[in-house]
Amino acid sequence: MFRVDQGLAVRAGGSERRVSAYRMRNGFRGHPVDGKIPSVGSKIERKHLEADAVRNAMRAAGHGAMLMPDDALDASLAATMARHPAGAPVWIFGYGSLIWNPLFPFAERRVARAFGVHRGFYLWSQVNRGTPETPGLVLALDRGGQCGGMAYRLEPGNPEAELRLLWRREMVLGAYQPRWLEIRTEAGPVRAIAFVVDRRHPAYCGRLDDDRIVQVALAAHGHYGPCADYLLETATALAHHGIADRHLDRLARRLRTARAQV
């Protein structure tokens, strides 16, 4: 069991350690990490991952060849964990939907910042937020800059079971490269898994202009819901936690305006 209270990082077993407020030294604003994020209403559920529902639906629709094969999925996870000391805490860095819908139990959660990478709509989504016929867009980390998000420490014991579900969620098409990044938190640096875009993958779209991103978001809908909701959910969650992202804020404003005019 886990919970997160205002101003507290709550650990497994109920022991609590107070975390002082952020003061923006490294881009943090000191907002509470309390989990009560206003929701637009577009969320995949854990049961879908446990049943491998999305991948099975893709196979049933005749798109199974697009999927990352099961053995490649297992090999990717094994290779990632082989680069991590046995028994050391496992942290996950969330910068998109993992901020507002992580779906895994965690022992601790902190506002965090990664350097040397930034967030952007760099991946065509033919499954989660779009279809092969009408692709959507999803966020990815790409090289350069910095990115604010959330760091999650998984419950100790059997993190591989939770990571297997996370790989099903994030590595549907194999368009990310899971990497261990050193990220900063108020309580100190941690080493976390982050999903960085694979520029060699056909889904990599590079940098699109704002008008194109908004047009795609308005039109696309995938197994996880509308692309527009994904963009708005992420912008809302970042604002709630005091994580500045001027580009995403601008996109959210333009998207809301465009939706109102439809």
PDB file of C-alpha atoms in Angstrom:
ATOM      1  CA  MET A   1       0.000   0.000   0.000  1.00  0.00           C
ATOM      2  CA  PHE A   2       1.119   3.540  -0.577  1.00  0.00           C
ATOM      3  CA  ARG A   3      -0.084   7.083  -0.276  1.00  0.00           C
ATOM      4  CA  VAL A   4       1.352  10.526  -0.794  1.00  0.00           C
ATOM      5  CA  ASP A   5       0.468  13.383   1.539  1.00  0.00           C
ATOM      6  CA  GLN A   6       1.065  17.093   1.052  1.00  0.00           C
ATOM      7  CA  GLY A   7       4.694  17.891   1.726  1.00  0.00           C
ATOM      8  CA  LEU A   8       5.521  14.274   2.605  1.00  0.00           C
ATOM      9  CA  ALA A   9       7.346  11.505   0.847  1.00  0.00           C
ATOM     10  CA  VAL A  10       5.606   8.446   2.295  1.00  0.00           C
ATOM     11  CA  ARG A  11       7.606   5.246   2.375  1.00  0.00           C
ATOM     12  CA  ALA A  12       6.485   1.631   2.411  1.00  0.00           C
ATOM     13  CA  GLY A  13       5.332   0.446   5.833  1.00  0.00           C
ATOM     14  CA  GLY A  14       3.969   3.857   6.779  1.00  0.00           C
ATOM     15  CA  SER A  15       7.167   5.524   7.980  1.00  0.00           C
ATOM     16  CA  GLU A  16       7.283   9.121   6.799  1.00  0.00           C
ATOM     17  CA  ARG A  17      10.040  11.547   6.001  1.00  0.00           C
ATOM     18  CA  ARG A  18       9.162  15.228   5.648  1.00  0.00           C
ATOM     19  CA  VAL A  19      10.460  16.886   2.519  1.00  0.00           C
ATOM     20  CA  SER A  20      10.976  20.660   2.630  1.00  0.00           C
ATOM     21  CA  ALA A  21       9.471  22.825  -0.077  1.00  0.00           C
ATOM     22  CA  TYR A  22      11.219  23.366  -3.371  1.00  0.00           C
ATOM     23  CA  ARG A  23      12.449  26.904  -4.053  1.00  0.00           C
ATOM     24  CA  MET A  24      13.272  26.664  -7.739  1.00  0.00           C
ATOM     25  CA  ARG A  25      17.056  26.293  -7.395  1.00  0.00           C
ATOM     26  CA  ASN A  26      16.952  23.573 -10.024  1.00  0.00           C
ATOM     27  CA  GLY A  27      13.592  24.381 -11.595  1.00  0.00           C
ATOM     28  CA  PHE A  28      11.352  23.144  -8.738  1.00  0.00           C
ATOM     29  CA  ARG A  29       8.530  25.291  -7.397  1.00  0.00           C
ATOM     30  CA  GLY A  30       7.626  23.716  -4.093  1.00  0.00           C
ATOM     31  CA  HIS A  31       4.081  22.614  -4.951  1.00  0.00           C
ATOM     32  CA  PRO A  32       2.728  19.640  -3.003  1.00  0.00           C
ATOM     33  CA  VAL A  33       3.117  16.138  -4.383  1.00  0.00           C
ATOM     34  CA  ASP A  34      -0.360  15.081  -3.327  1.00  0.00           C
ATOM     35  CA  GLY A  35      -1.804  13.063  -6.193  1.00  0.00           C
ATOM     36  CA  LYS A  36      -5.021  15.113  -6.423  1.00  0.00           C
ATOM     37  CA  ILE A  37      -4.565  16.241 -10.006  1.00  0.00           C
ATOM     38  CA  PRO A  38      -7.603  17.630 -11.865  1.00  0.00           C
ATOM     39  CA  SER A  39      -8.403  15.050 -14.529  1.00  0.00           C
ATOM     40  CA  VAL A  40      -9.550  15.579 -18.103  1.00  0.00           C
ATOM     41  CA  GLY A  41     -10.664  11.949 -18.103  1.00  0.00           C
ATOM     42  CA  SER A  42      -8.375   9.890 -20.323  1.00  0.00           C
ATOM     43  CA  LYS A  43      -6.677   7.071 -18.442  1.00  0.00           C
ATOM     44  CA  ILE A  44      -5.654   3.522 -19.177  1.00  0.00           C
ATOM     45  CA  GLU A  45      -6.245   1.179 -16.249  1.00  0.00           C
ATOM     46  CA  ARG A  46      -3.845  -1.277 -14.675  1.00  0.00           C
ATOM     47  CA  LYS A  47      -6.084  -4.219 -15.594  1.00  0.00           C
ATOM     48  CA  HIS A  48      -5.468  -3.436 -19.271  1.00  0.00           C
ATOM     49  CA  LEU A  49      -1.727  -3.851 -18.773  1.00  0.00           C
ATOM     50  CA  GLU A  50      -2.116  -7.022 -16.719  1.00  0.00           C
ATOM     51  CA  ALA A  51      -4.226  -8.564 -19.493  1.00  0.00           C
ATOM     52  CA  ASP A  52      -1.892  -7.192 -22.209  1.00  0.00           C
ATOM     53  CA  ALA A  53      -5.127  -5.867 -23.699  1.00  0.00           C
ATOM     54  CA  VAL A  54      -3.692  -3.257 -26.054  1.00  0.00           C
ATOM     55  CA  ARG A  55      -1.142  -5.566 -27.644  1.00  0.00           C
ATOM     56  CA  ASN A  56      -3.767  -8.291 -27.985  1.00  0.00           C
ATOM     57  CA  ALA A  57      -6.164  -5.828 -29.619  1.00  0.00           C
ATOM     58  CA  MET A  58      -3.451  -4.844 -32.097  1.00  0.00           C
ATOM     59  CA  ARG A  59      -2.904  -8.484 -32.996  1.00  0.00           C
ATOM     60  CA  ALA A  60      -6.656  -9.029 -33.399  1.00  0.00           C
ATOM     61  CA  ALA A  61      -6.855  -6.019 -35.721  1.00  0.00           C
ATOM     62  CA  GLY A  62      -4.137  -7.445 -37.941  1.00  0.00           C
ATOM     63  CA  HIS A  63      -1.418  -5.031 -36.783  1.00  0.00           C
ATOM     64  CA  GLY A  64       0.634  -7.530 -34.792  1.00  0.00           C
ATOM     65  CA  ALA A  65       3.673  -7.025 -37.028  1.00  0.00           C
ATOM     66  CA  MET A  66       3.969  -3.449 -35.696  1.00  0.00           C
ATOM     67  CA  LEU A  67       4.467  -4.647 -32.123  1.00  0.00           C
ATOM     68  CA  MET A  68       7.777  -5.169 -30.390  1.00  0.00           C
ATOM     69  CA  PRO A  69       7.996  -8.988 -30.115  1.00  0.00           C
ATOM     70  CA  ASP A  70       7.663 -10.547 -26.669  1.00  0.00           C
ATOM     71  CA  ASP A  71      11.222 -11.876 -26.684  1.00  0.00           C
ATOM     72  CA  ALA A  72      12.577  -8.452 -27.656  1.00  0.00           C
ATOM     73  CA  LEU A  73      10.515  -6.865 -24.883  1.00  0.00           C
ATOM     74  CA  ASP A  74      11.965  -9.297 -22.349  1.00  0.00           C
ATOM     75  CA  ALA A  75      15.482  -8.753 -23.684  1.00  0.00           C
ATOM     76  CA  SER A  76      15.136  -4.971 -23.415  1.00  0.00           C
ATOM     77  CA  LEU A  77      14.032  -5.203 -19.784  1.00  0.00           C
ATOM     78  CA  ALA A  78      16.774  -7.708 -18.935  1.00  0.00           C
ATOM     79  CA  ALA A  79      19.442  -5.517 -20.564  1.00  0.00           C
ATOM     80  CA  THR A  80      18.211  -2.475 -18.661  1.00  0.00           C
ATOM     81  CA  MET A  81      18.274  -4.251 -15.308  1.00  0.00           C
ATOM     82  CA  ALA A  82      21.695  -5.758 -16.059  1.00  0.00           C
ATOM     83  CA  ARG A  83      23.056  -2.201 -15.871  1.00  0.00           C
ATOM     84  CA  HIS A  84      21.660  -1.732 -12.348  1.00  0.00           C
ATOM     85  CA  PRO A  85      23.300  -2.961  -9.127  1.00  0.00           C
ATOM     86  CA  ALA A  86      21.469  -5.961  -7.675  1.00  0.00           C
ATOM     87  CA  GLY A  87      19.328  -5.011  -4.706  1.00  0.00           C
ATOM     88  CA  ALA A  88      19.619  -1.254  -5.282  1.00  0.00           C
ATOM     89  CA  PRO A  89      16.411   0.828  -5.284  1.00  0.00           C
ATOM     90  CA  VAL A  90      14.718   1.107  -8.659  1.00  0.00           C
ATOM     91  CA  TRP A  91      13.519   4.578  -9.644  1.00  0.00           C
ATOM     92  CA  ILE A  92      11.374   5.551 -12.634  1.00  0.00           C
ATOM     93  CA  PHE A  93      11.407   9.037 -14.182  1.00  0.00           C
ATOM     94  CA  GLY A  94       7.986  10.067 -15.488  1.00  0.00           C
ATOM     95  CA  TYR A  95       7.631  13.059 -17.794  1.00  0.00           C
ATOM     96  CA  GLY A  96       4.266  12.452 -19.507  1.00  0.00           C
ATOM     97  CA  SER A  97       1.345  10.227 -18.554  1.00  0.00           C
ATOM     98  CA  LEU A  98       3.377   8.567 -15.801  1.00  0.00           C
ATOM     99  CA  ILE A  99       3.017  11.836 -13.875  1.00  0.00           C
ATOM    100  CA  TRP A 100      -0.777  11.664 -13.727  1.00  0.00           C
ATOM    101  CA  ASN A 101      -1.399   7.943 -14.179  1.00  0.00           C
ATOM    102  CA  PRO A 102       1.600   5.829 -13.068  1.00  0.00           C
ATOM    103  CA  LEU A 103      -0.389   2.601 -12.480  1.00  0.00           C
ATOM    104  CA  PHE A 104       2.310   0.991 -10.340  1.00  0.00           C
ATOM    105  CA  PRO A 105       2.637   0.981  -6.526  1.00  0.00           C
ATOM    106  CA  PHE A 106       5.539   3.079  -5.342  1.00  0.00           C
ATOM    107  CA  ALA A 107       7.304   3.565  -2.045  1.00  0.00           C
ATOM    108  CA  GLU A 108       8.210   7.190  -2.664  1.00  0.00           C
ATOM    109  CA  ARG A 109       7.582   9.957  -5.165  1.00  0.00           C
ATOM    110  CA  ARG A 110       9.515  13.183  -5.701  1.00  0.00           C
ATOM    111  CA  VAL A 111       9.454  16.114  -8.085  1.00  0.00           C
ATOM    112  CA  ALA A 112      12.581  15.678 -10.187  1.00  0.00           C
ATOM    113  CA  ARG A 113      14.586  17.168 -13.033  1.00  0.00           C
ATOM    114  CA  ALA A 114      16.680  15.459 -15.681  1.00  0.00           C
ATOM    115  CA  PHE A 115      19.450  17.306 -17.475  1.00  0.00           C
ATOM    116  CA  GLY A 116      20.758  16.667 -20.980  1.00  0.00           C
ATOM    117  CA  VAL A 117      17.281  15.745 -22.263  1.00  0.00           C
ATOM    118  CA  HIS A 118      14.039  17.609 -22.881  1.00  0.00           C
ATOM    119  CA  ARG A 119      10.370  16.729 -23.428  1.00  0.00           C
ATOM    120  CA  GLY A 120       8.615  17.092 -26.780  1.00  0.00           C
ATOM    121  CA  PHE A 121       5.996  15.550 -29.072  1.00  0.00           C
ATOM    122  CA  TYR A 122       8.542  13.577 -31.065  1.00  0.00           C
ATOM    123  CA  LEU A 123       6.747  10.265 -31.641  1.00  0.00           C
ATOM    124  CA  TRP A 124       3.883   9.350 -33.927  1.00  0.00           C
ATOM    125  CA  SER A 125       1.437   7.193 -31.994  1.00  0.00           C
ATOM    126  CA  GLN A 126      -0.321   4.503 -34.004  1.00  0.00           C
ATOM    127  CA  VAL A 127      -1.548   2.596 -30.955  1.00  0.00           C
ATOM    128  CA  ASN A 128      -1.872   4.509 -27.694  1.00  0.00           C
ATOM    129  CA  ARG A 129      -3.116   7.901 -28.903  1.00  0.00           C
ATOM    130  CA  GLY A 130      -3.807   7.245 -32.564  1.00  0.00           C
ATOM    131  CA  THR A 131      -4.220   4.545 -35.179  1.00  0.00           C
ATOM    132  CA  PRO A 132      -2.200   3.481 -38.227  1.00  0.00           C
ATOM    133  CA  GLU A 133      -4.766   5.361 -40.318  1.00  0.00           C
ATOM    134  CA  THR A 134      -4.843   8.527 -38.138  1.00  0.00           C
ATOM    135  CA  PRO A 135      -1.659   8.696 -36.074  1.00  0.00           C
ATOM    136  CA  GLY A 136      -1.515  10.785 -32.950  1.00  0.00           C
ATOM    137  CA  LEU A 137       1.491  12.113 -31.073  1.00  0.00           C
ATOM    138  CA  VAL A 138       3.047  11.242 -27.726  1.00  0.00           C
ATOM    139  CA  LEU A 139       5.824  12.767 -25.704  1.00  0.00           C
ATOM    140  CA  ALA A 140       9.392  11.549 -25.677  1.00  0.00           C
ATOM    141  CA  LEU A 141      12.697  12.667 -24.236  1.00  0.00           C
ATOM    142  CA  ASP A 142      15.226  13.847 -26.781  1.00  0.00           C
ATOM    143  CA  ARG A 143      18.780  15.076 -26.364  1.00  0.00           C
ATOM    144  CA  GLY A 144      19.607  18.525 -25.064  1.00  0.00           C
ATOM    145  CA  GLY A 145      18.137  20.840 -22.435  1.00  0.00           C
ATOM    146  CA  GLN A 146      16.381  19.713 -19.277  1.00  0.00           C
ATOM    147  CA  CYS A 147      13.062  18.214 -18.251  1.00  0.00           C
ATOM    148  CA  GLY A 148      10.986  18.394 -15.088  1.00  0.00           C
ATOM    149  CA  GLY A 149       8.913  15.413 -14.029  1.00  0.00           C
ATOM    150  CA  MET A 150       8.309  12.903 -11.254  1.00  0.00           C
ATOM    151  CA  ALA A 151      10.657  10.280  -9.822  1.00  0.00           C
ATOM    152  CA  TYR A 152       9.088   7.126  -8.395  1.00  0.00           C
ATOM    153  CA  ARG A 153      10.893   4.605  -6.206  1.00  0.00           C
ATOM    154  CA  LEU A 154       9.351   1.192  -6.716  1.00  0.00           C
ATOM    155  CA  GLU A 155       8.375  -0.991  -3.804  1.00  0.00           C
ATOM    156  CA  PRO A 156      11.254  -3.320  -2.868  1.00  0.00           C
ATOM    157  CA  GLY A 157      10.937  -7.046  -3.327  1.00  0.00           C
ATOM    158  CA  ASN A 158      10.103  -7.846  -6.929  1.00  0.00           C
ATOM    159  CA  PRO A 159      10.430  -4.704  -9.056  1.00  0.00           C
ATOM    160  CA  GLU A 160      10.767  -6.789 -12.234  1.00  0.00           C
ATOM    161  CA  ALA A 161       7.050  -7.690 -12.084  1.00  0.00           C
ATOM    162  CA  GLU A 162       6.069  -4.009 -12.135  1.00  0.00           C
ATOM    163  CA  LEU A 163       8.693  -3.195 -14.744  1.00  0.00           C
ATOM    164  CA  ARG A 164       7.265  -5.899 -17.008  1.00  0.00           C
ATOM    165  CA  LEU A 165       3.926  -4.059 -17.005  1.00  0.00           C
ATOM    166  CA  LEU A 166       5.707  -0.747 -17.552  1.00  0.00           C
ATOM    167  CA  TRP A 167       7.515  -2.198 -20.582  1.00  0.00           C
ATOM    168  CA  ARG A 168       4.175  -3.385 -21.994  1.00  0.00           C
ATOM    169  CA  ARG A 169       2.910   0.176 -21.643  1.00  0.00           C
ATOM    170  CA  GLU A 170       5.885   2.163 -22.911  1.00  0.00           C
ATOM    171  CA  MET A 171       7.559  -0.221 -25.351  1.00  0.00           C
ATOM    172  CA  VAL A 172       4.567  -1.268 -27.450  1.00  0.00           C
ATOM    173  CA  LEU A 173       6.378  -0.470 -30.706  1.00  0.00           C
ATOM    174  CA  GLY A 174       9.908  -0.266 -29.332  1.00  0.00           C
ATOM    175  CA  ALA A 175      10.235   3.434 -30.171  1.00  0.00           C
ATOM    176  CA  TYR A 176      11.992   4.301 -26.905  1.00  0.00           C
ATOM    177  CA  GLN A 177      15.429   3.450 -25.566  1.00  0.00           C
ATOM    178  CA  PRO A 178      15.216   2.773 -21.810  1.00  0.00           C
ATOM    179  CA  ARG A 179      18.165   4.488 -20.141  1.00  0.00           C
ATOM    180  CA  TRP A 180      19.442   5.061 -16.641  1.00  0.00           C
ATOM    181  CA  LEU A 181      19.677   8.810 -16.043  1.00  0.00           C
ATOM    182  CA  GLU A 182      21.036  10.717 -13.080  1.00  0.00           C
ATOM    183  CA  ILE A 183      18.208  13.017 -12.049  1.00  0.00           C
ATOM    184  CA  ARG A 184      18.034  15.691  -9.381  1.00  0.00           C
ATOM    185  CA  THR A 185      15.500  15.817  -6.588  1.00  0.00           C
ATOM    186  CA  GLU A 186      15.299  18.052  -3.542  1.00  0.00           C
ATOM    187  CA  ALA A 187      16.346  15.139  -1.339  1.00  0.00           C
ATOM    188  CA  GLY A 188      19.370  14.389  -3.512  1.00  0.00           C
ATOM    189  CA  PRO A 189      20.225  12.800  -6.871  1.00  0.00           C
ATOM    190  CA  VAL A 190      18.863   9.412  -7.872  1.00  0.00           C
ATOM    191  CA  ARG A 191      19.494   7.084 -10.785  1.00  0.00           C
ATOM    192  CA  ALA A 192      16.263   6.391 -12.649  1.00  0.00           C
ATOM    193  CA  ILE A 193      14.958   4.596 -15.722  1.00  0.00           C
ATOM    194  CA  ALA A 194      13.775   7.041 -18.375  1.00  0.00           C
ATOM    195  CA  PHE A 195      12.321   6.339 -21.809  1.00  0.00           C
ATOM    196  CA  VAL A 196      14.326   8.293 -24.385  1.00  0.00           C
ATOM    197  CA  VAL A 197      13.292   8.473 -28.033  1.00  0.00           C
ATOM    198  CA  ASP A 198      15.027   6.199 -30.522  1.00  0.00           C
ATOM    199  CA  ARG A 199      15.678   8.532 -33.455  1.00  0.00           C
ATOM    200  CA  ARG A 200      16.198   5.535 -35.727  1.00  0.00           C
ATOM    201  CA  HIS A 201      12.630   4.305 -35.219  1.00  0.00           C
ATOM    202  CA  PRO A 202      10.118   5.033 -38.011  1.00  0.00           C
ATOM    203  CA  ALA A 203       7.776   6.616 -35.457  1.00  0.00           C
ATOM    204  CA  TYR A 204      10.259   9.421 -34.759  1.00  0.00           C
ATOM    205  CA  CYS A 205       8.787  12.589 -36.250  1.00  0.00           C
ATOM    206  CA  GLY A 206      11.324  15.206 -35.219  1.00  0.00           C
ATOM    207  CA  ARG A 207      10.238  18.713 -34.302  1.00  0.00           C
ATOM    208  CA  LEU A 208       6.778  19.667 -35.583  1.00  0.00           C
ATOM    209  CA  ASP A 209       5.368  23.190 -35.426  1.00  0.00           C
ATOM    210  CA  ASP A 210       2.656  24.050 -32.915  1.00  0.00           C
ATOM    211  CA  ASP A 211      -0.138  24.216 -35.486  1.00  0.00           C
ATOM    212  CA  ARG A 212       0.602  20.701 -36.699  1.00  0.00           C
ATOM    213  CA  ILE A 213       0.737  19.299 -33.166  1.00  0.00           C
ATOM    214  CA  VAL A 214      -2.635  20.844 -32.299  1.00  0.00           C
ATOM    215  CA  GLN A 215      -4.218  19.624 -35.545  1.00  0.00           C
ATOM    216  CA  VAL A 216      -2.983  16.081 -34.924  1.00  0.00           C
ATOM    217  CA  ALA A 217      -4.121  16.145 -31.287  1.00  0.00           C
ATOM    218  CA  LEU A 218      -7.628  17.199 -32.283  1.00  0.00           C
ATOM    219  CA  ALA A 219      -8.001  14.414 -34.845  1.00  0.00           C
ATOM    220  CA  ALA A 220      -6.335  11.382 -33.263  1.00  0.00           C
ATOM    221  CA  HIS A 221      -7.747   8.787 -30.864  1.00  0.00           C
ATOM    222  CA  GLY A 222      -6.101   5.515 -29.857  1.00  0.00           C
ATOM    223  CA  HIS A 223      -6.424   2.584 -27.445  1.00  0.00           C
ATOM    224  CA  TYR A 224      -5.531   4.822 -24.490  1.00  0.00           C
ATOM    225  CA  GLY A 225      -7.923   7.602 -25.493  1.00  0.00           C
ATOM    226  CA  PRO A 226      -7.841  10.920 -27.380  1.00  0.00           C
ATOM    227  CA  CYS A 227      -4.495  12.477 -28.167  1.00  0.00           C
ATOM    228  CA  ALA A 228      -5.913  15.853 -27.091  1.00  0.00           C
ATOM    229  CA  ASP A 229      -6.710  14.540 -23.621  1.00  0.00           C
ATOM    230  CA  TYR A 230      -3.160  13.206 -23.272  1.00  0.00           C
ATOM    231  CA  LEU A 231      -1.726  16.644 -24.009  1.00  0.00           C
ATOM    232  CA  LEU A 232      -4.126  18.420 -21.644  1.00  0.00           C
ATOM    233  CA  GLU A 233      -3.707  15.873 -18.835  1.00  0.00           C
ATOM    234  CA  THR A 234       0.060  16.289 -18.944  1.00  0.00           C
ATOM    235  CA  ALA A 235      -0.085  20.089 -18.990  1.00  0.00           C
ATOM    236  CA  THR A 236      -2.523  20.060 -16.059  1.00  0.00           C
ATOM    237  CA  ALA A 237      -0.371  17.666 -14.027  1.00  0.00           C
ATOM    238  CA  LEU A 238       2.799  19.672 -14.621  1.00  0.00           C
ATOM    239  CA  ALA A 239       1.077  22.886 -13.534  1.00  0.00           C
ATOM    240  CA  HIS A 240      -0.330  21.159 -10.463  1.00  0.00           C
ATOM    241  CA  HIS A 241       3.137  20.132  -9.323  1.00  0.00           C
ATOM    242  CA  GLY A 242       4.691  23.485 -10.206  1.00  0.00           C
ATOM    243  CA  ILE A 243       6.826  22.090 -13.023  1.00  0.00           C
ATOM    244  CA  ALA A 244       7.314  24.767 -15.646  1.00  0.00           C
ATOM    245  CA  ASP A 245       7.038  23.843 -19.331  1.00  0.00           C
ATOM    246  CA  ARG A 246       6.239  26.905 -21.401  1.00  0.00           C
ATOM    247  CA  HIS A 247       5.966  25.009 -24.673  1.00  0.00           C
ATOM    248  CA  LEU A 248       3.447  22.501 -23.332  1.00  0.00           C
ATOM    249  CA  ASP A 249       1.499  25.308 -21.648  1.00  0.00           C
ATOM    250  CA  ARG A 250       1.314  27.134 -24.976  1.00  0.00           C
ATOM    251  CA  LEU A 251       0.153  24.000 -26.776  1.00  0.00           C
ATOM    252  CA  ALA A 252      -2.533  23.389 -24.142  1.00  0.00           C
ATOM    253  CA  ARG A 253      -3.868  26.943 -24.517  1.00  0.00           C
ATOM    254  CA  ARG A 254      -3.981  26.650 -28.289  1.00  0.00           C
ATOM    255  CA  LEU A 255      -5.633  23.251 -28.107  1.00  0.00           C
ATOM    256  CA  ARG A 256      -8.346  24.481 -25.731  1.00  0.00           C
ATOM    257  CA  THR A 257      -9.021  27.436 -28.026  1.00  0.00           C
ATOM    258  CA  ALA A 258      -9.202  25.210 -31.096  1.00  0.00           C
ATOM    259  CA  ARG A 259     -11.549  22.773 -29.323  1.00  0.00           C
ATOM    260  CA  ALA A 260     -13.874  25.620 -28.374  1.00  0.00           C
ATOM    261  CA  GLN A 261     -14.122  26.662 -32.005  1.00  0.00           C
ATOM    262  CA  VAL A 262     -15.073  23.213 -33.297  1.00  0.00           C
TER     263      VAL A 262
END
